[in-house]
């Protein structure tokens, strides 16, 4: 069940069906990004929109996992798309293909995700966008 929930999280929600967050996370959901915490479905939707805004043709692939242990799930993924501009400091031309990978760990509670930790290779994304 948690593995299927994670596949919806990654392959549907992160691929663009942001409203699905309301179904997949608990009301007291907390997402831990480096340097930032996100609380609840609405803040999660906002961060998803912000993360997708500079890109078009986004695809998200599941590279490893999901690996389930009790109420936790872990996986490795790759985000890919084409830069459409609008990111401060980016010098890459519009249309530049970019991709970066990351790892997720989530804790489930009552069939929904209650907590999320993510680490991603933002350095390779910054290089691809000319932000060095």
Tab-separated table of C-alpha atoms in Angstrom:
chain	number	residue	atom	x	y	z
A	1	UNK	CA	0.000	0.000	0.000
A	2	UNK	CA	2.734	2.514	0.929
A	3	UNK	CA	4.651	1.636	-2.235
A	4	UNK	CA	1.584	2.374	-4.362
A	5	UNK	CA	0.981	5.591	-2.424
A	6	UNK	CA	4.550	6.646	-3.167
A	7	UNK	CA	4.182	5.900	-6.872
A	8	UNK	CA	1.166	8.236	-6.948
A	9	UNK	CA	3.191	10.830	-5.007
A	10	UNK	CA	6.044	10.745	-7.504
A	11	UNK	CA	4.593	9.716	-10.850
A	12	UNK	CA	1.324	11.663	-10.619
A	13	UNK	CA	1.689	14.522	-8.140
A	14	UNK	CA	5.320	15.474	-8.848
A	15	UNK	CA	4.650	15.049	-12.571
A	16	UNK	CA	2.054	17.836	-12.455
A	17	UNK	CA	-1.160	16.760	-10.679
A	18	UNK	CA	-0.456	19.079	-7.748
A	19	UNK	CA	-3.989	18.982	-6.320
A	20	UNK	CA	-3.435	15.318	-5.543
A	21	UNK	CA	-1.479	16.530	-2.502
A	22	UNK	CA	-4.796	17.112	-0.716
A	23	UNK	CA	-5.482	13.380	-0.975
A	24	UNK	CA	-1.972	12.053	-0.350
A	25	UNK	CA	-0.863	13.980	2.753
A	26	UNK	CA	-2.209	14.298	6.284
A	27	UNK	CA	-3.550	17.666	7.496
A	28	UNK	CA	-0.450	18.076	9.694
A	29	UNK	CA	2.006	17.006	6.952
A	30	UNK	CA	5.545	18.374	7.267
A	31	UNK	CA	8.011	18.356	4.375
A	32	UNK	CA	11.684	18.876	5.181
A	33	UNK	CA	13.649	20.473	2.351
A	34	UNK	CA	17.210	21.666	3.013
A	35	UNK	CA	16.723	25.046	4.678
A	36	UNK	CA	12.924	25.001	4.462
A	37	UNK	CA	9.928	23.295	6.034
A	38	UNK	CA	6.598	22.971	4.259
A	39	UNK	CA	3.420	22.351	6.249
A	40	UNK	CA	0.131	20.987	4.953
A	41	UNK	CA	-1.180	20.264	1.477
A	42	UNK	CA	-1.541	23.894	0.385
A	43	UNK	CA	2.085	24.798	1.144
A	44	UNK	CA	3.151	21.595	-0.605
A	45	UNK	CA	1.127	22.573	-3.679
A	46	UNK	CA	2.762	26.020	-3.640
A	47	UNK	CA	6.268	24.543	-3.509
A	48	UNK	CA	5.425	22.107	-6.327
A	49	UNK	CA	4.175	24.957	-8.524
A	50	UNK	CA	7.268	27.041	-7.778
A	51	UNK	CA	9.552	24.116	-8.575
A	52	UNK	CA	7.843	23.385	-11.881
A	53	UNK	CA	7.346	26.990	-13.062
A	54	UNK	CA	10.759	27.420	-14.771
A	55	UNK	CA	10.379	24.167	-16.723
A	56	UNK	CA	8.205	22.679	-19.443
A	57	UNK	CA	7.842	19.118	-20.636
A	58	UNK	CA	8.535	17.848	-17.132
A	59	UNK	CA	8.981	14.129	-16.606
A	60	UNK	CA	9.679	12.414	-13.319
A	61	UNK	CA	11.028	8.877	-13.295
A	62	UNK	CA	11.425	6.386	-10.492
A	63	UNK	CA	15.019	5.120	-10.592
A	64	UNK	CA	15.222	2.944	-7.456
A	65	UNK	CA	12.426	1.725	-5.212
A	66	UNK	CA	10.111	2.307	-3.698
A	67	UNK	CA	11.720	0.520	-0.754
A	68	UNK	CA	9.213	0.045	2.062
A	69	UNK	CA	10.073	-0.621	5.704
A	70	UNK	CA	7.092	-0.499	8.038
A	71	UNK	CA	5.480	2.918	7.680
A	72	UNK	CA	8.422	4.435	5.780
A	73	UNK	CA	9.292	4.432	2.110
A	74	UNK	CA	12.447	5.494	0.295
A	75	UNK	CA	13.236	5.966	-3.376
A	76	UNK	CA	15.547	7.623	-5.887
A	77	UNK	CA	14.097	9.663	-8.746
A	78	UNK	CA	15.071	11.855	-11.702
A	79	UNK	CA	13.346	15.124	-12.671
A	80	UNK	CA	13.812	16.277	-16.278
A	81	UNK	CA	12.453	19.093	-18.410
A	82	UNK	CA	13.328	22.060	-20.596
A	83	UNK	CA	14.189	25.418	-19.068
A	84	UNK	CA	11.677	28.105	-19.986
A	85	UNK	CA	13.338	30.981	-18.146
A	86	UNK	CA	12.302	33.051	-15.195
A	87	UNK	CA	14.820	31.755	-12.667
A	88	UNK	CA	16.974	34.468	-11.068
A	89	UNK	CA	20.664	33.965	-11.805
A	90	UNK	CA	20.137	31.425	-14.596
A	91	UNK	CA	22.060	32.190	-17.781
A	92	UNK	CA	21.074	29.086	-19.776
A	93	UNK	CA	19.023	29.802	-22.888
A	94	UNK	CA	15.349	28.925	-22.934
A	95	UNK	CA	14.850	25.379	-24.173
A	96	UNK	CA	17.935	24.007	-22.404
A	97	UNK	CA	17.337	20.389	-21.383
A	98	UNK	CA	18.005	19.773	-17.701
A	99	UNK	CA	17.759	16.852	-15.333
A	100	UNK	CA	18.714	16.147	-11.759
A	101	UNK	CA	18.197	13.317	-9.312
A	102	UNK	CA	17.221	13.053	-5.698
A	103	UNK	CA	16.211	10.795	-2.856
A	104	UNK	CA	12.964	10.755	-0.899
A	105	UNK	CA	12.110	9.291	2.481
A	106	UNK	CA	8.486	9.518	3.622
A	107	UNK	CA	6.629	8.429	6.731
A	108	UNK	CA	3.026	7.293	6.332
A	109	UNK	CA	0.241	7.527	8.863
A	110	UNK	CA	-3.297	6.203	8.330
A	111	UNK	CA	-2.750	5.644	4.601
A	112	UNK	CA	-1.356	9.115	3.867
A	113	UNK	CA	2.040	10.751	4.073
A	114	UNK	CA	2.699	12.652	7.294
A	115	UNK	CA	6.355	13.544	6.874
A	116	UNK	CA	8.802	13.931	3.997
A	117	UNK	CA	12.573	14.340	3.717
A	118	UNK	CA	14.227	15.100	0.389
A	119	UNK	CA	17.754	15.603	-0.799
A	120	UNK	CA	18.422	16.429	-4.433
A	121	UNK	CA	21.372	17.232	-6.652
A	122	UNK	CA	20.699	20.944	-6.967
A	123	UNK	CA	24.364	21.565	-7.827
A	124	UNK	CA	24.065	19.753	-11.157
A	125	UNK	CA	20.832	21.631	-11.877
A	126	UNK	CA	22.546	24.947	-11.100
A	127	UNK	CA	25.425	24.049	-13.442
A	128	UNK	CA	23.016	23.110	-16.241
A	129	UNK	CA	21.287	26.481	-15.811
A	130	UNK	CA	24.563	28.417	-15.802
A	131	UNK	CA	24.206	29.483	-12.186
A	132	UNK	CA	27.772	28.679	-11.093
